[in-house]
PDB file of C-alpha atoms in Angstrom:
ATOM      1  CA  UNK F  21      17.827  18.027  20.546  1.00 66.00           C
ATOM      2  CA  UNK F  22      14.113  17.264  20.349  1.00 75.00           C
ATOM      3  CA  UNK F  23      12.149  17.206  23.605  1.00 88.00           C
ATOM      4  CA  UNK F  24      11.225  13.710  24.724  1.00 89.00           C
ATOM      5  CA  UNK F  25       7.504  14.539  24.962  1.00 90.00           C
ATOM      6  CA  UNK F  26       7.487  15.941  21.405  1.00 90.00           C
ATOM      7  CA  UNK F  27       9.239  12.819  20.122  1.00 92.00           C
ATOM      8  CA  UNK F  28       6.808  10.543  21.982  1.00 95.00           C
ATOM      9  CA  UNK F  29       3.792  12.415  20.614  1.00 95.00           C
ATOM     10  CA  UNK F  30       5.206  12.314  17.079  1.00 96.00           C
ATOM     11  CA  UNK F  31       5.852   8.583  17.296  1.00 97.00           C
ATOM     12  CA  UNK F  32       2.347   7.912  18.653  1.00 98.00           C
ATOM     13  CA  UNK F  33       0.835   9.879  15.770  1.00 98.00           C
ATOM     14  CA  UNK F  34       2.949   7.933  13.270  1.00 98.00           C
ATOM     15  CA  UNK F  35       2.059   4.577  14.876  1.00 98.00           C
ATOM     16  CA  UNK F  36      -1.693   5.222  14.934  1.00 98.00           C
ATOM     17  CA  UNK F  37      -1.629   6.652  11.422  1.00 98.00           C
ATOM     18  CA  UNK F  38       0.372   3.631  10.234  1.00 98.00           C
ATOM     19  CA  UNK F  39      -2.176   1.267  11.774  1.00 98.00           C
ATOM     20  CA  UNK F  40      -4.888   3.279  10.032  1.00 98.00           C
ATOM     21  CA  UNK F  41      -3.076   2.817   6.718  1.00 98.00           C
ATOM     22  CA  UNK F  42      -2.922  -0.963   7.222  1.00 98.00           C
ATOM     23  CA  UNK F  43      -6.695  -1.061   7.786  1.00 98.00           C
ATOM     24  CA  UNK F  44      -7.260   1.219   4.802  1.00 98.00           C
ATOM     25  CA  UNK F  45      -5.213  -1.073   2.560  1.00 98.00           C
ATOM     26  CA  UNK F  46      -7.160  -4.057   3.901  1.00 98.00           C
ATOM     27  CA  UNK F  47     -10.367  -2.231   2.994  1.00 98.00           C
ATOM     28  CA  UNK F  48      -9.097  -1.694  -0.543  1.00 98.00           C
ATOM     29  CA  UNK F  49      -8.257  -5.399  -0.842  1.00 98.00           C
ATOM     30  CA  UNK F  50     -11.784  -6.203   0.324  1.00 98.00           C
ATOM     31  CA  UNK F  51     -13.190  -3.865  -2.324  1.00 97.00           C
ATOM     32  CA  UNK F  52     -11.161  -5.787  -4.937  1.00 96.00           C
ATOM     33  CA  UNK F  53     -12.920  -8.942  -3.762  1.00 96.00           C
ATOM     34  CA  UNK F  54     -16.358  -7.258  -3.698  1.00 95.00           C
ATOM     35  CA  UNK F  55     -16.524  -7.821   0.043  1.00 97.00           C
ATOM     36  CA  UNK F  56     -18.066  -4.511   0.996  1.00 97.00           C
ATOM     37  CA  UNK F  57     -19.069  -5.548   4.519  1.00 98.00           C
ATOM     38  CA  UNK F  58     -15.454  -6.323   5.360  1.00 98.00           C
ATOM     39  CA  UNK F  59     -14.290  -3.160   3.575  1.00 98.00           C
ATOM     40  CA  UNK F  60     -16.579  -1.059   5.762  1.00 98.00           C
ATOM     41  CA  UNK F  61     -15.349  -2.815   8.910  1.00 98.00           C
ATOM     42  CA  UNK F  62     -11.745  -2.129   7.932  1.00 98.00           C
ATOM     43  CA  UNK F  63     -12.517   1.510   7.165  1.00 98.00           C
ATOM     44  CA  UNK F  64     -14.118   1.843  10.600  1.00 98.00           C
ATOM     45  CA  UNK F  65     -10.942   0.446  12.163  1.00 98.00           C
ATOM     46  CA  UNK F  66      -8.848   2.822  10.045  1.00 98.00           C
ATOM     47  CA  UNK F  67     -11.015   5.724  11.136  1.00 98.00           C
ATOM     48  CA  UNK F  68     -10.701   4.749  14.816  1.00 98.00           C
ATOM     49  CA  UNK F  69      -6.899   4.783  14.514  1.00 98.00           C
ATOM     50  CA  UNK F  70      -6.722   8.056  12.590  1.00 98.00           C
ATOM     51  CA  UNK F  71      -8.944   9.695  15.227  1.00 98.00           C
ATOM     52  CA  UNK F  72      -6.465   8.609  17.918  1.00 98.00           C
ATOM     53  CA  UNK F  73      -3.609  10.158  15.942  1.00 98.00           C
ATOM     54  CA  UNK F  74      -5.593  13.328  15.327  1.00 97.00           C
ATOM     55  CA  UNK F  75      -6.406  13.704  19.033  1.00 97.00           C
ATOM     56  CA  UNK F  76      -2.714  13.597  19.913  1.00 96.00           C
ATOM     57  CA  UNK F  77      -1.991  16.272  17.319  1.00 95.00           C
ATOM     58  CA  UNK F  78      -4.905  18.403  18.543  1.00 95.00           C
ATOM     59  CA  UNK F  79      -3.702  18.144  22.148  1.00 94.00           C
ATOM     60  CA  UNK F  80      -0.213  19.257  21.099  1.00 91.00           C
ATOM     61  CA  UNK F  81      -1.603  22.221  19.195  1.00 89.00           C
ATOM     62  CA  UNK F  82      -3.884  23.122  22.108  1.00 90.00           C
ATOM     63  CA  UNK F  83      -0.940  23.183  24.524  1.00 86.00           C
ATOM     64  CA  UNK F  84       0.970  25.448  22.158  1.00 84.00           C
ATOM     65  CA  UNK F  85      -1.953  27.851  21.724  1.00 84.00           C
ATOM     66  CA  UNK F  86      -2.119  28.203  25.512  1.00 85.00           C
ATOM     67  CA  UNK F  87       1.364  29.685  25.511  1.00 81.00           C
ATOM     68  CA  UNK F  88       3.551  26.635  26.015  1.00 77.00           C
ATOM     69  CA  UNK F  89       5.273  26.849  22.643  1.00 72.00           C
ATOM     70  CA  UNK F  90       7.321  23.826  21.749  1.00 72.00           C
ATOM     71  CA  UNK F  91      10.309  23.835  19.498  1.00 78.00           C
ATOM     72  CA  UNK F  92      10.135  22.998  15.803  1.00 83.00           C
ATOM     73  CA  UNK F  93      10.598  19.306  15.146  1.00 89.00           C
ATOM     74  CA  UNK F  94      11.130  17.659  11.784  1.00 94.00           C
ATOM     75  CA  UNK F  95       9.871  14.431  13.345  1.00 94.00           C
ATOM     76  CA  UNK F  96       6.631  16.085  14.465  1.00 94.00           C
ATOM     77  CA  UNK F  97       6.216  17.727  11.044  1.00 95.00           C
ATOM     78  CA  UNK F  98       6.666  14.277   9.480  1.00 96.00           C
ATOM     79  CA  UNK F  99       4.056  12.871  11.869  1.00 97.00           C
ATOM     80  CA  UNK F 100       1.572  15.553  10.831  1.00 96.00           C
ATOM     81  CA  UNK F 101       2.291  14.918   7.170  1.00 97.00           C
ATOM     82  CA  UNK F 102       1.772  11.189   7.683  1.00 97.00           C
ATOM     83  CA  UNK F 103      -1.486  11.818   9.524  1.00 97.00           C
ATOM     84  CA  UNK F 104      -2.929  14.009   6.790  1.00 97.00           C
ATOM     85  CA  UNK F 105      -1.779  11.737   3.950  1.00 98.00           C
ATOM     86  CA  UNK F 106      -3.404   8.689   5.482  1.00 98.00           C
ATOM     87  CA  UNK F 107      -6.516  10.677   6.370  1.00 97.00           C
ATOM     88  CA  UNK F 108      -6.829  11.478   2.654  1.00 98.00           C
ATOM     89  CA  UNK F 109      -6.308   7.824   1.733  1.00 98.00           C
ATOM     90  CA  UNK F 110      -9.125   6.822   4.096  1.00 98.00           C
ATOM     91  CA  UNK F 111     -11.461   9.399   2.567  1.00 98.00           C
ATOM     92  CA  UNK F 112     -10.708   8.104  -0.922  1.00 98.00           C
ATOM     93  CA  UNK F 113     -11.232   4.495   0.190  1.00 98.00           C
ATOM     94  CA  UNK F 114     -14.597   5.423   1.738  1.00 98.00           C
ATOM     95  CA  UNK F 115     -15.624   6.919  -1.588  1.00 98.00           C
ATOM     96  CA  UNK F 116     -14.393   3.874  -3.475  1.00 98.00           C
ATOM     97  CA  UNK F 117     -16.577   1.612  -1.339  1.00 98.00           C
ATOM     98  CA  UNK F 118     -19.634   3.633  -2.361  1.00 97.00           C
ATOM     99  CA  UNK F 119     -18.614   3.710  -6.013  1.00 98.00           C
ATOM    100  CA  UNK F 120     -17.944  -0.014  -6.239  1.00 97.00           C
ATOM    101  CA  UNK F 121     -21.053  -0.940  -4.259  1.00 96.00           C
ATOM    102  CA  UNK F 122     -23.121   1.023  -6.784  1.00 97.00           C
ATOM    103  CA  UNK F 123     -21.222  -0.558  -9.674  1.00 96.00           C
ATOM    104  CA  UNK F 124     -21.712  -4.036  -8.208  1.00 95.00           C
ATOM    105  CA  UNK F 125     -25.440  -3.395  -7.712  1.00 94.00           C
ATOM    106  CA  UNK F 126     -25.784  -2.302 -11.350  1.00 94.00           C
ATOM    107  CA  UNK F 127     -23.962  -5.400 -12.584  1.00 93.00           C
ATOM    108  CA  UNK F 128     -26.119  -7.654 -10.437  1.00 90.00           C
ATOM    109  CA  UNK F 129     -29.249  -6.007 -11.794  1.00 91.00           C
ATOM    110  CA  UNK F 130     -28.046  -6.440 -15.377  1.00 91.00           C
ATOM    111  CA  UNK F 131     -27.160 -10.077 -14.764  1.00 87.00           C
ATOM    112  CA  UNK F 132     -30.648 -10.747 -13.378  1.00 87.00           C
ATOM    113  CA  UNK F 133     -32.215  -9.015 -16.354  1.00 85.00           C
ATOM    114  CA  UNK F 134     -30.064 -11.078 -18.713  1.00 80.00           C
ATOM    115  CA  UNK F 135     -31.207 -14.309 -17.036  1.00 79.00           C
ATOM    116  CA  UNK F 136     -34.860 -13.279 -17.292  1.00 79.00           C
ATOM    117  CA  UNK F 137     -34.431 -12.498 -20.974  1.00 82.00           C
ATOM    118  CA  UNK F 138     -32.775 -15.914 -21.564  1.00 81.00           C
ATOM    119  CA  UNK F 139     -35.789 -17.702 -20.126  1.00 77.00           C
ATOM    120  CA  UNK F 140     -38.297 -15.870 -22.294  1.00 74.00           C
TER     121      UNK F 140
END
């Protein structure tokens, strides 16, 4: 049977990582709507949550490296997998914000140029 503390830590990691995923998905929806300010705010919220999850994992690993080895837990392994998957999603979303901001800026510039050329 899994130790209660291990289960609690795993569930906290999963909860914070899940909240991070919700914010990440909200950021992606904001990118779809060209709302980059909101996308960045959501990514910051996602990052805040993933940091909380990562701190719990780091504390667990630190305890183990100090000689207090815990037992293997599928739940904790799942929590770590969830953490790293969502961390990757956040990194991709951050990159997408930059890509689409640049794309949007180029389109805006072309649209302005087109309007100038129409008036000539």
